Coordinates of C-alpha atoms in Angstrom, one line a residue:
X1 CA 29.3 13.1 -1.2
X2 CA 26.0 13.9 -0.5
X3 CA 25.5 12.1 3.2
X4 CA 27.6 11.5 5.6
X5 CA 26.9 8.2 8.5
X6 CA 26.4 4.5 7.7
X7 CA 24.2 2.2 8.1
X8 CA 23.6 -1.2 10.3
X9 CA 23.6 -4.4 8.4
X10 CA 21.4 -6.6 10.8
X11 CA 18.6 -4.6 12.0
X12 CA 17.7 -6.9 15.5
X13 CA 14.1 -8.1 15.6
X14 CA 12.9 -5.3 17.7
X15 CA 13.9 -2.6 15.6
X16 CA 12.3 -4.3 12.7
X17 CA 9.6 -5.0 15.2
X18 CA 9.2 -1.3 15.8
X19 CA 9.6 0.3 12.1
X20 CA 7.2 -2.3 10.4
X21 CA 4.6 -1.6 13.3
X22 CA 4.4 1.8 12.1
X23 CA 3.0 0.5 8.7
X24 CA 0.1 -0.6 10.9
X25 CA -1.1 2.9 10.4
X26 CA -0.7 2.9 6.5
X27 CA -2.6 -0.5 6.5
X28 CA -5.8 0.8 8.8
X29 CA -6.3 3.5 6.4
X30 CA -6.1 1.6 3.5
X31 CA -8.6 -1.0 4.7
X32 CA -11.2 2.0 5.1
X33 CA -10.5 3.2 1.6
X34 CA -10.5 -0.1 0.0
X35 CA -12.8 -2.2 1.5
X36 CA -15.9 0.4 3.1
X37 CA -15.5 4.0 1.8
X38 CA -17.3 2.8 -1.4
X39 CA -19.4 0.7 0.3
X40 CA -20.0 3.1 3.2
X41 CA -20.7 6.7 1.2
X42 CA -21.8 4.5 -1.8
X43 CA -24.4 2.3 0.1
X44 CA -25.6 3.6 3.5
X45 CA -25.1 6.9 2.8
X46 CA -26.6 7.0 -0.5
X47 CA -23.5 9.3 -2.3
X48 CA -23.6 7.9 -6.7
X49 CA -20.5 5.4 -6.9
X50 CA -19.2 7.3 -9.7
X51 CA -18.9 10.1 -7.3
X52 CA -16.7 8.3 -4.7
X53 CA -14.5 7.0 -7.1
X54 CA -14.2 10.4 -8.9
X55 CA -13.4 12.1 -5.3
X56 CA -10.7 9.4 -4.9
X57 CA -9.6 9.9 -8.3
X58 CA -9.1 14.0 -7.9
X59 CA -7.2 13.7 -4.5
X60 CA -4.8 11.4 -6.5
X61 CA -3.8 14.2 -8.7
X62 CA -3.2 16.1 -5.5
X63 CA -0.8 12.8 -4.5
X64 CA 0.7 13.0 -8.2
X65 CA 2.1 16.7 -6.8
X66 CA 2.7 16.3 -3.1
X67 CA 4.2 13.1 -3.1
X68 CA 7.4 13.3 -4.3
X69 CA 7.7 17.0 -3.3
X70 CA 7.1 15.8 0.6
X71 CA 9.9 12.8 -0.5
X72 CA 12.4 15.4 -1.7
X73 CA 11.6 17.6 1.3
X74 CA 12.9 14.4 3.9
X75 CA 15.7 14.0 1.8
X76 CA 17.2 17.4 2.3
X77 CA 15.1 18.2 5.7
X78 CA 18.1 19.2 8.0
X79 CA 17.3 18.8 12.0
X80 CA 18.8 17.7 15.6
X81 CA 15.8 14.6 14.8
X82 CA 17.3 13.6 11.3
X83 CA 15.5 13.9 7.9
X84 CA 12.6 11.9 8.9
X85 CA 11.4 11.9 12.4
X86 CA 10.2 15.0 12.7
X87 CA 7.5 14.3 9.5
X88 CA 6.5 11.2 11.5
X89 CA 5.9 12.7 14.2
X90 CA 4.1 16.1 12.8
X91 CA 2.1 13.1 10.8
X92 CA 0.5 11.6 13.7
X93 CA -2.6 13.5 15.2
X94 CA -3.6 15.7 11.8
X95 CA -4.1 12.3 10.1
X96 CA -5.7 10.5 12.9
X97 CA -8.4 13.5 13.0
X98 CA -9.0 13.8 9.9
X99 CA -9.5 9.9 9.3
X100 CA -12.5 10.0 12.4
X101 CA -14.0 13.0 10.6
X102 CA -14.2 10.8 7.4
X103 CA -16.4 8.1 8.9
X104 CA -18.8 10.8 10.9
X105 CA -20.3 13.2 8.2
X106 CA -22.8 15.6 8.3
X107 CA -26.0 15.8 6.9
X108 CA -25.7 17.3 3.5
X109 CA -26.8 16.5 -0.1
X110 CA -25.0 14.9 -3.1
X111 CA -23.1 17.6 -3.8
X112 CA -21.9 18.6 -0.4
X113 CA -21.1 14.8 0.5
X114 CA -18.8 15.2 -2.8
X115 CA -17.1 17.6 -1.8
X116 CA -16.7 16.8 1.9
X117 CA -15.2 13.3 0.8
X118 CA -13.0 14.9 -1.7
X119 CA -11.5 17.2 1.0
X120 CA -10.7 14.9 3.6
X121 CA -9.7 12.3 0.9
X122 CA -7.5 15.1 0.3
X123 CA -6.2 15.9 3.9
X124 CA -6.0 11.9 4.7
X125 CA -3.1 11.4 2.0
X126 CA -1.8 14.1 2.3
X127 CA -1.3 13.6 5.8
X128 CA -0.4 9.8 5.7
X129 CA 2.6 10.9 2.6
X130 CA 3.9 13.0 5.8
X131 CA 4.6 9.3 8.0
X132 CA 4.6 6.4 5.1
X133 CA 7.2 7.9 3.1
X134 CA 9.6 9.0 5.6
X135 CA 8.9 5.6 8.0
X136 CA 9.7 3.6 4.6
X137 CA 12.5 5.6 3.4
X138 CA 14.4 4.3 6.7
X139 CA 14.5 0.7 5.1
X140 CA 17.6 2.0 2.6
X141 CA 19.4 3.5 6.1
X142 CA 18.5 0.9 8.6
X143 CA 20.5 -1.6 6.4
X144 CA 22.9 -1.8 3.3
X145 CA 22.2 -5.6 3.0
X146 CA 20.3 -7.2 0.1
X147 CA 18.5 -9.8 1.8
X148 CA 18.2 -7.7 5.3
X149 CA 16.2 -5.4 3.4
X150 CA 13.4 -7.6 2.2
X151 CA 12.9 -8.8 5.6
X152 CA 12.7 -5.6 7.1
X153 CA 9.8 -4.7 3.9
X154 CA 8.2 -7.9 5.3
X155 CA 7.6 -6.8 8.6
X156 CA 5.9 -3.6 7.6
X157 CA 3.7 -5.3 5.2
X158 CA 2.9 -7.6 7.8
X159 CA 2.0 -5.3 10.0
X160 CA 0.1 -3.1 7.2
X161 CA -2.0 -6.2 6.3
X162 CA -2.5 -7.4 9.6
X163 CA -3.0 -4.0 10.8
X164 CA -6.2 -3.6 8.5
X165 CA -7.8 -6.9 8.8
X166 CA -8.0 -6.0 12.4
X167 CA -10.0 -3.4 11.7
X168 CA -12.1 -5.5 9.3
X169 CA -12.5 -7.9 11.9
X170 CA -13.7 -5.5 14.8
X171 CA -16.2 -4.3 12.2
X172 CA -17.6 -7.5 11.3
X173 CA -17.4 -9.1 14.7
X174 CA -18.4 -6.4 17.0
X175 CA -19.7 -3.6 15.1
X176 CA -21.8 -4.8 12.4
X177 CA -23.6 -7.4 14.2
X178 CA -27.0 -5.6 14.7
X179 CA -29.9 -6.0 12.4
X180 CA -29.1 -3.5 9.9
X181 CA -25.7 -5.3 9.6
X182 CA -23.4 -4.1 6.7
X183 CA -26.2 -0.9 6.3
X184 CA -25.8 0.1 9.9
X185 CA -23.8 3.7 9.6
X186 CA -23.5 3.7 13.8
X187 CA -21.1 1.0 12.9
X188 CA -19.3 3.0 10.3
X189 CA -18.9 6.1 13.2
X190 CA -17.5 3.4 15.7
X191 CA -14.9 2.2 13.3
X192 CA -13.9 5.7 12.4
X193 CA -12.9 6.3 16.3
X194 CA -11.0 3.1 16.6
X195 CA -9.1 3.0 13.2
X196 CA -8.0 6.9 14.3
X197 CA -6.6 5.9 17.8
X198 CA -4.8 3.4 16.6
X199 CA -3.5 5.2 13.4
X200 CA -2.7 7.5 16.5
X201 CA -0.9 5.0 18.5
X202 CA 0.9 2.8 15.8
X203 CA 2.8 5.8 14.3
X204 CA 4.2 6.8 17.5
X205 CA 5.2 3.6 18.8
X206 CA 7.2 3.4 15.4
X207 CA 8.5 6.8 15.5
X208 CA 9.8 6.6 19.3
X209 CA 11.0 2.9 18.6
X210 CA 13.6 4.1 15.7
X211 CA 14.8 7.5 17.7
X212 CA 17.6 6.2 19.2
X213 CA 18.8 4.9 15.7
X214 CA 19.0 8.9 14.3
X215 CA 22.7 9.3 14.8
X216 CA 23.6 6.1 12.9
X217 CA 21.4 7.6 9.7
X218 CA 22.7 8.9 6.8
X219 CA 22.6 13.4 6.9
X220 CA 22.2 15.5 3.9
X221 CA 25.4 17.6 3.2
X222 CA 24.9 21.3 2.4
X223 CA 26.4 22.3 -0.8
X224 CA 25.7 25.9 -0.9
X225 CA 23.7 25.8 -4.1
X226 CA 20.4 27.8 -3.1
X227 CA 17.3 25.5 -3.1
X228 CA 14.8 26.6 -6.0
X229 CA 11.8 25.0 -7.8
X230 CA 14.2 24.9 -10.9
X231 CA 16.8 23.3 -8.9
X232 CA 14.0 20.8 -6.9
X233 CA 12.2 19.4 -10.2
X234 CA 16.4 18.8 -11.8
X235 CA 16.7 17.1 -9.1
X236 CA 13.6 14.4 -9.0
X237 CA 14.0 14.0 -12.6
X238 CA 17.3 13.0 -12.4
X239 CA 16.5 10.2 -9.5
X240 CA 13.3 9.1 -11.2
X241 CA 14.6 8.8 -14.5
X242 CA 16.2 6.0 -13.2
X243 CA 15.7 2.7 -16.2
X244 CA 14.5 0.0 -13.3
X245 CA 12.8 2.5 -11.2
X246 CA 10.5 3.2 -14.3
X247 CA 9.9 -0.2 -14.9
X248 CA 9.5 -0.8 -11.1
X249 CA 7.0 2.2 -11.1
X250 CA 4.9 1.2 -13.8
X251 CA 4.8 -2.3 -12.6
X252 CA 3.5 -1.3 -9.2
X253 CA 1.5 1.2 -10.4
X254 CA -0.7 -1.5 -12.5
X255 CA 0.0 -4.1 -9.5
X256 CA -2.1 -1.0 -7.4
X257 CA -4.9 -0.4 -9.8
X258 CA -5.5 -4.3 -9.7
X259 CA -5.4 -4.9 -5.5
X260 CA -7.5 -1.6 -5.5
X261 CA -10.2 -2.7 -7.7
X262 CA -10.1 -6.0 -5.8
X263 CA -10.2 -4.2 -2.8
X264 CA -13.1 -2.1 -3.2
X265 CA -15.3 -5.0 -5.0
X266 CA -14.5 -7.6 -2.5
X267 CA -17.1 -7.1 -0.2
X268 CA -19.9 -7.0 -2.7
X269 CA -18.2 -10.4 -4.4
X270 CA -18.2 -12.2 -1.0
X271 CA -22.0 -11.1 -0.5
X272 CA -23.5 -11.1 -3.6
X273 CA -21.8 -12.9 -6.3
X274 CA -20.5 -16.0 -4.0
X275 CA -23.6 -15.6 -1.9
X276 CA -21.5 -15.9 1.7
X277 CA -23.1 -15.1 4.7
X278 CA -21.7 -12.5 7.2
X279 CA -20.4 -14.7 9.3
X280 CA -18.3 -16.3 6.6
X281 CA -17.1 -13.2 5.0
X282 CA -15.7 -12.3 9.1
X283 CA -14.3 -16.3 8.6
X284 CA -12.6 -15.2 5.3
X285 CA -11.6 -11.8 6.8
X286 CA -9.8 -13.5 9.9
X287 CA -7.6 -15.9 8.0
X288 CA -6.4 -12.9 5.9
X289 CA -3.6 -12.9 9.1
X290 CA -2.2 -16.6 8.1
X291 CA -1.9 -15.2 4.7
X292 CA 0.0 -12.1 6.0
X293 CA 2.3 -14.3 8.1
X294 CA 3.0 -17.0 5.4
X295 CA 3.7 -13.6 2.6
X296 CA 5.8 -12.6 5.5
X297 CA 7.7 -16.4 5.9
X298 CA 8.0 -16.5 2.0
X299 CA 9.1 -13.5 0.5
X300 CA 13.0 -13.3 2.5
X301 CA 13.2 -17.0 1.5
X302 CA 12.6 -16.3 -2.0
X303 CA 14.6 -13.8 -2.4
X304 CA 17.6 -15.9 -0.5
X305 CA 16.6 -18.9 -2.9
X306 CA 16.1 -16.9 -7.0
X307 CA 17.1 -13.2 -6.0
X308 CA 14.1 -10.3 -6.1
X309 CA 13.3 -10.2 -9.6
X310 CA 12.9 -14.1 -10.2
X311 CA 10.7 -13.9 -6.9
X312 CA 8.4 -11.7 -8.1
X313 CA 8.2 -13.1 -11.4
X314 CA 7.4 -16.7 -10.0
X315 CA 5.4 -15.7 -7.1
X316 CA 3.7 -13.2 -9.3
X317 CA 2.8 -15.8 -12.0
X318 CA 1.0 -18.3 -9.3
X319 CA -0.3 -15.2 -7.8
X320 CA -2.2 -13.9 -10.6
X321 CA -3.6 -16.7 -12.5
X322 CA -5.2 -18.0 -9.0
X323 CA -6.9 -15.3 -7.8
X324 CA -9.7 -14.2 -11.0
X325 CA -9.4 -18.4 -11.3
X326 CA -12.6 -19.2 -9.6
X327 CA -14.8 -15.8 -10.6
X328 CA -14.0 -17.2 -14.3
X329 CA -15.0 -21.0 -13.6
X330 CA -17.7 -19.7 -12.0
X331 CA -18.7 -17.4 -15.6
X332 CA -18.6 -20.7 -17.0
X333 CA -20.5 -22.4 -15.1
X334 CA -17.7 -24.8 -13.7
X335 CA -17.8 -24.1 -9.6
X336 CA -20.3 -25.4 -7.2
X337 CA -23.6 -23.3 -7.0
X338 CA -24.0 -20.7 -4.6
X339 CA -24.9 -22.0 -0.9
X340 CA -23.4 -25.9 -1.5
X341 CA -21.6 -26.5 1.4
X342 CA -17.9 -27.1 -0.8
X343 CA -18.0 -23.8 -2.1
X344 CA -16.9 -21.5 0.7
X345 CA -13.7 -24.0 2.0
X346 CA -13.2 -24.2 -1.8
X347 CA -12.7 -20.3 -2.3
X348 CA -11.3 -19.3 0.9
X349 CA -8.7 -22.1 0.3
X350 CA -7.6 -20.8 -3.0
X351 CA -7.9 -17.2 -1.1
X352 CA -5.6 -18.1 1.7
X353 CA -2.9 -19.8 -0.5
X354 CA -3.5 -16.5 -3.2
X355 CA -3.4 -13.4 -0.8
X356 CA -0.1 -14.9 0.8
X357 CA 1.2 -15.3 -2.8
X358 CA 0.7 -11.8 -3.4
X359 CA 1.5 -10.2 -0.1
X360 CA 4.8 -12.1 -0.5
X361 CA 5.0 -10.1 -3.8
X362 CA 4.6 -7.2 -2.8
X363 CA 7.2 -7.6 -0.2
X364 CA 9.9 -8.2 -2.6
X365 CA 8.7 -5.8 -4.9
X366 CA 8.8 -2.9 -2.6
X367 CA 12.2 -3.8 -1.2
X368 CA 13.8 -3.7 -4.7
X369 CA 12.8 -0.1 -4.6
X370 CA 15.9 0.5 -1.8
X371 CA 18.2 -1.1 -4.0
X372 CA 17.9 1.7 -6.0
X373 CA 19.1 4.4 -3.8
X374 CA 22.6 3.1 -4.3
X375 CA 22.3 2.9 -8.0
X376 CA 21.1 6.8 -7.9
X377 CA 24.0 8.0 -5.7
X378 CA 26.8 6.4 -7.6
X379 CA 25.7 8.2 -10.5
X380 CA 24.5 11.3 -8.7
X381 CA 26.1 11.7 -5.5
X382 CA 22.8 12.0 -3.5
X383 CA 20.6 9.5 -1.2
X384 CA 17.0 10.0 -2.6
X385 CA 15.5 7.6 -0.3
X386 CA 12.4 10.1 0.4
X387 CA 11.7 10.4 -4.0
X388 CA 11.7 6.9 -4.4
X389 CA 9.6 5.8 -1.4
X390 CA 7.3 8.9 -2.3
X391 CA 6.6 7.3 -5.5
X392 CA 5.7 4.0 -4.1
X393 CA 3.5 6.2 -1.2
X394 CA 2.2 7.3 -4.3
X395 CA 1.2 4.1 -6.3
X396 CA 0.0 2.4 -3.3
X397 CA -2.5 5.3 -2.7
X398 CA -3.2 5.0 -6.6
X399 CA -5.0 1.4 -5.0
X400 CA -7.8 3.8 -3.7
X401 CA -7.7 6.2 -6.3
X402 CA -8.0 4.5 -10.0
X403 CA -9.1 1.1 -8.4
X404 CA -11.6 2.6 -6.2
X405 CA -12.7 4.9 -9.3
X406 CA -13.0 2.0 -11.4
X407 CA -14.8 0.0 -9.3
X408 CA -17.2 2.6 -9.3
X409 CA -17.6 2.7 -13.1
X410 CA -18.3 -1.1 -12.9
X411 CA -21.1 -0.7 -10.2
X412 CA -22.4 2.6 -12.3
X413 CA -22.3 0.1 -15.7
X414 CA -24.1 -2.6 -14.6
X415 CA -26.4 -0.7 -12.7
X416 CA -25.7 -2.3 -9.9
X417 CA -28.8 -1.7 -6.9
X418 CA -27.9 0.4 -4.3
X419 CA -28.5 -1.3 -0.4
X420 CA -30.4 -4.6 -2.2
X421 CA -30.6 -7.6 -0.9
X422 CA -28.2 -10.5 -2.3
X423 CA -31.4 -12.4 -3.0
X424 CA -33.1 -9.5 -4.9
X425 CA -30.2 -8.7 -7.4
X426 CA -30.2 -9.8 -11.1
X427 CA -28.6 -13.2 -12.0
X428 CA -27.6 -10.9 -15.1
X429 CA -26.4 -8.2 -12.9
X430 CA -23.9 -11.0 -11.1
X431 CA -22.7 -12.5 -14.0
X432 CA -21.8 -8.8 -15.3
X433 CA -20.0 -7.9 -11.9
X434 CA -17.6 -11.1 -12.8
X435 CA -17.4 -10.4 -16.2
X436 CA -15.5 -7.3 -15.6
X437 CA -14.1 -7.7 -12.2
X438 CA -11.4 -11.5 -13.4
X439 CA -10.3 -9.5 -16.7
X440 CA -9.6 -6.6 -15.9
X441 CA -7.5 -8.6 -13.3
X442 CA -5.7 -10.6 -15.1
X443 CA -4.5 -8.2 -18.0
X444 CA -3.9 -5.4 -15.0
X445 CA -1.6 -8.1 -13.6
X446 CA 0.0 -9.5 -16.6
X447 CA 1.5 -6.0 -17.5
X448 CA 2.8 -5.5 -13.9
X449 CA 4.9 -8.7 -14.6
X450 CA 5.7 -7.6 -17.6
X451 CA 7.1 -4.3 -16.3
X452 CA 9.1 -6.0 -13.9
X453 CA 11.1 -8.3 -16.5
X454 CA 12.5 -5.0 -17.2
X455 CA 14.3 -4.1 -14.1
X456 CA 18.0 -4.7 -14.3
X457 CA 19.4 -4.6 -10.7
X458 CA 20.1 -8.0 -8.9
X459 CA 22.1 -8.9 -5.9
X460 CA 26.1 -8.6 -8.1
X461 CA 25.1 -5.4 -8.7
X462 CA 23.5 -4.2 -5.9
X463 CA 27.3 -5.3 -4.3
X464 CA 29.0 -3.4 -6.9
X465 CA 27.1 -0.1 -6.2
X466 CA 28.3 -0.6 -2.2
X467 CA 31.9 -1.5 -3.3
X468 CA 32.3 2.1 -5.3
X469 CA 30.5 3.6 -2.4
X470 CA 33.1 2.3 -0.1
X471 CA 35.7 3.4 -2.3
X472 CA 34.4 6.9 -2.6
X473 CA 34.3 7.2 1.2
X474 CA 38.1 5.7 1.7
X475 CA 40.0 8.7 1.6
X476 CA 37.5 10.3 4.5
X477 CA 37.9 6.9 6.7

């Protein structure tokens, strides 16, 4: 046997309260990246949007290595803290300073703001892969329980998405209400010292609120063989090769490229394709909560209800023909002209009832990943609770890095005017931005739910892994 320890079945609310606050952190960084880095270096700073998104894109390749090395590392991490508190904790401060120093740059010219934003792009993932994947690889050891373990994935994706829009709503109700607005960068140097303190905060209050559980977690058991890079790399290829965690990999992977580009355009859809005013898109931005706390209500009911992969499938099907829905009525000139008074409670309707669709989705998705861990150990003998959770670090980071990058390409394509006016863009221009932005969306989501059809572990056999467990373990009872 690899680990020793066992796990508690019903994690009480404030435990879960405690580990999915921690994704609070995870979420606050992601709302910089997906919503305002492109916006922020691309627009007010005046840095080419092909060069943002190719900054992104090269730290991802530095993700594609460090990822599942940092994973394997909190697997086999031996401490009197566990295998995973002591990355949380290390996490906390280096990633909190180097997220301020992202939203306060010098003054330097294209090419130093390229590769000042590729560095700290660097640093910040690198950083947050030292809490996210440890914090999430807890979900597998807090609980053994198939239902337990979607609920305890919906509190830190509640917290993730609740954690961001927070910060989108500080920005849009506080700190961009002067007269340069969206263009002021003072506001962008404000938001980089709140989102940091409270990347700060939220990771410690998660790490100190799941100490006491470290003697109940599972311990790697030293088997004298010598750790080399040989034996390392056997090691992850063996747990990612996996059948359902490569179809669970490439479906989140695509499911990431899509909420990324999504992400990083939604701004400039908001303002300058539907033509809302600021204080509608801090409306919009605000009820981005209810949709967090439905996703949160309906993903563990799903799952009770169809099982994980029939959730995601359903959910996912509503999901993703709803949201490019009204950018392509709009292409064909079927939804209400911009400034009639039904438009905006007609979008952020469909918005509301989408977003909680797909945060609901997400949810299950992500909580199929600690299934796996079972699967992996009766066939290997070892918890790789760290690999797998690196990889999905890893694909949810890919949200900033191809999404962001092609979001950039669209903007660079289209030629779309840097710092204009919404009134003083192109009709032509707008109708491009929608042209690519509900395809690309639609076929990026299609193939994610075509990736999931293929993942083979439900509920039976998620029991049956536990049962041969148990059986392997009577003897030492």
């Amino acid at each position: 046997m690899a680990t020793t320890a066992g796990v508690q079945d019903k994690p009480t609310v404030w435990l879960k309260l405690a580990h999915g606050s921690g994704a609070a952190a995870f979420g606050i960084k992601n709302n910089g990246f997906d919503y305002f880095l492109l916006l922020f270096y691309g627009t007010v700073i005046g840095l080419e949007p092909g060069l943002v998104g190719l900054a992104i894109f090269i730290a991802l390749t530095f993700d594609a290595v460090s990822d599942p090395l940092v994973g394997y590392w909190s697997d086999n991490f031996r401490s009197k803290w566990g295998r995973r508190h002591p990355f949380m904790y290390a996490a906390a401060l280096p990633v909190a300073l180097s997220y301020f120093m992202l939203w306060n740059p010098p003054e330097l010219g294209q090419t130093g703001l390229f590769f000042y934003l590729t560095g700290l792009a660097v640093l910040i993932r690198t950083f947050i892969t030292f809490y996210e994947t440890p914090s999430s690889a807890l979900i597998p050891e807090l609980t053994s329980d198939y239902e337990e373990r979607t609920s305890l994935q919906s509190y830190r994706l509640f917290f993730g998405w609740t954690g961001g829009t927070m910060m989108s709503i500080i920005m849009f109700g506080a700190l961009m209400t002067g007269p340069l607005g969206m263009l002021d960068p003072q506001a962008y140097a404000t938001y980089g010292v709140v989102g940091s303190l409270m990347i700060l905060v939220t990771i410690l209050i998660s790490a100190i609120g799941t100490h006491h559980r470290i003697p109940h977690l599972h311990r790697p058991v030293a088997t004298g063989e010598r750790y080399t890079v040989r034996r390392i790399f056997r090691e992850m290829f063996e747990t990612l090769s996996e059948k359902s965690f490569i179809a669970l990999f490439f479906a989140t992977v695509l499911f990431a490229i899509a909420s990324g580009l999504a992400a990083a355009l939604s701004f400039l859809m908001l303002r300058y394709f539907w033509g809302f005013a600021e204080f509608q898109i801090f409306i919009w931005t605000c009820t981005v909560v209810l949709s967090a706390l439905m996703g949160f209500l309906i993903a563990p009911w799903s799952v009770r209800k169809i099982g994980k992969k029939q959730s995601v499938v359903v959910l996912g099907v509503l999901a993703f023909t709803i949201q490019p829905a009204p950018v392509l009525l709009r292409l064909l000139g079927m939804m209400p002209e911009n400034g009639d008074p039904l438009l905006f409670p007609l979008v952020l309707g469909i918005n509301v009832i989408d977003l909680a669709l797909i945060i609901a989705t997400q949810a299950v998705a992500y909580s199929m990943i600690a299934d796996l861990v079972e699967s992996n150990q009766v066939k290997t003998g070892r918890r790789n609770e760290g690999v797998y959770y690196a990889a999905t670090t890893f694909t949810r980071k890919v949200t900033q890095g191809i999404g962001v990058a092609a979001a950039g390409a669209i903007l660079s394509m289209i030629a779309f005017p840097e710092g204009a006016e919404p009134e003083a863009v192109p009709a032509e221009t707008l109708w491009k931005l929608g042209a690519f932005y509900a395809p690309s969306l639609l076929v990026l989501y299609l193939g994610a739910l075509y990736c999931i059809s293929r993942y083979r572990i439900d509920k039976a056999g998620h029991e049956e892994n536990l049962r041969k467990l148990a059986e392997s373990r009577g003897p030492q009872a």
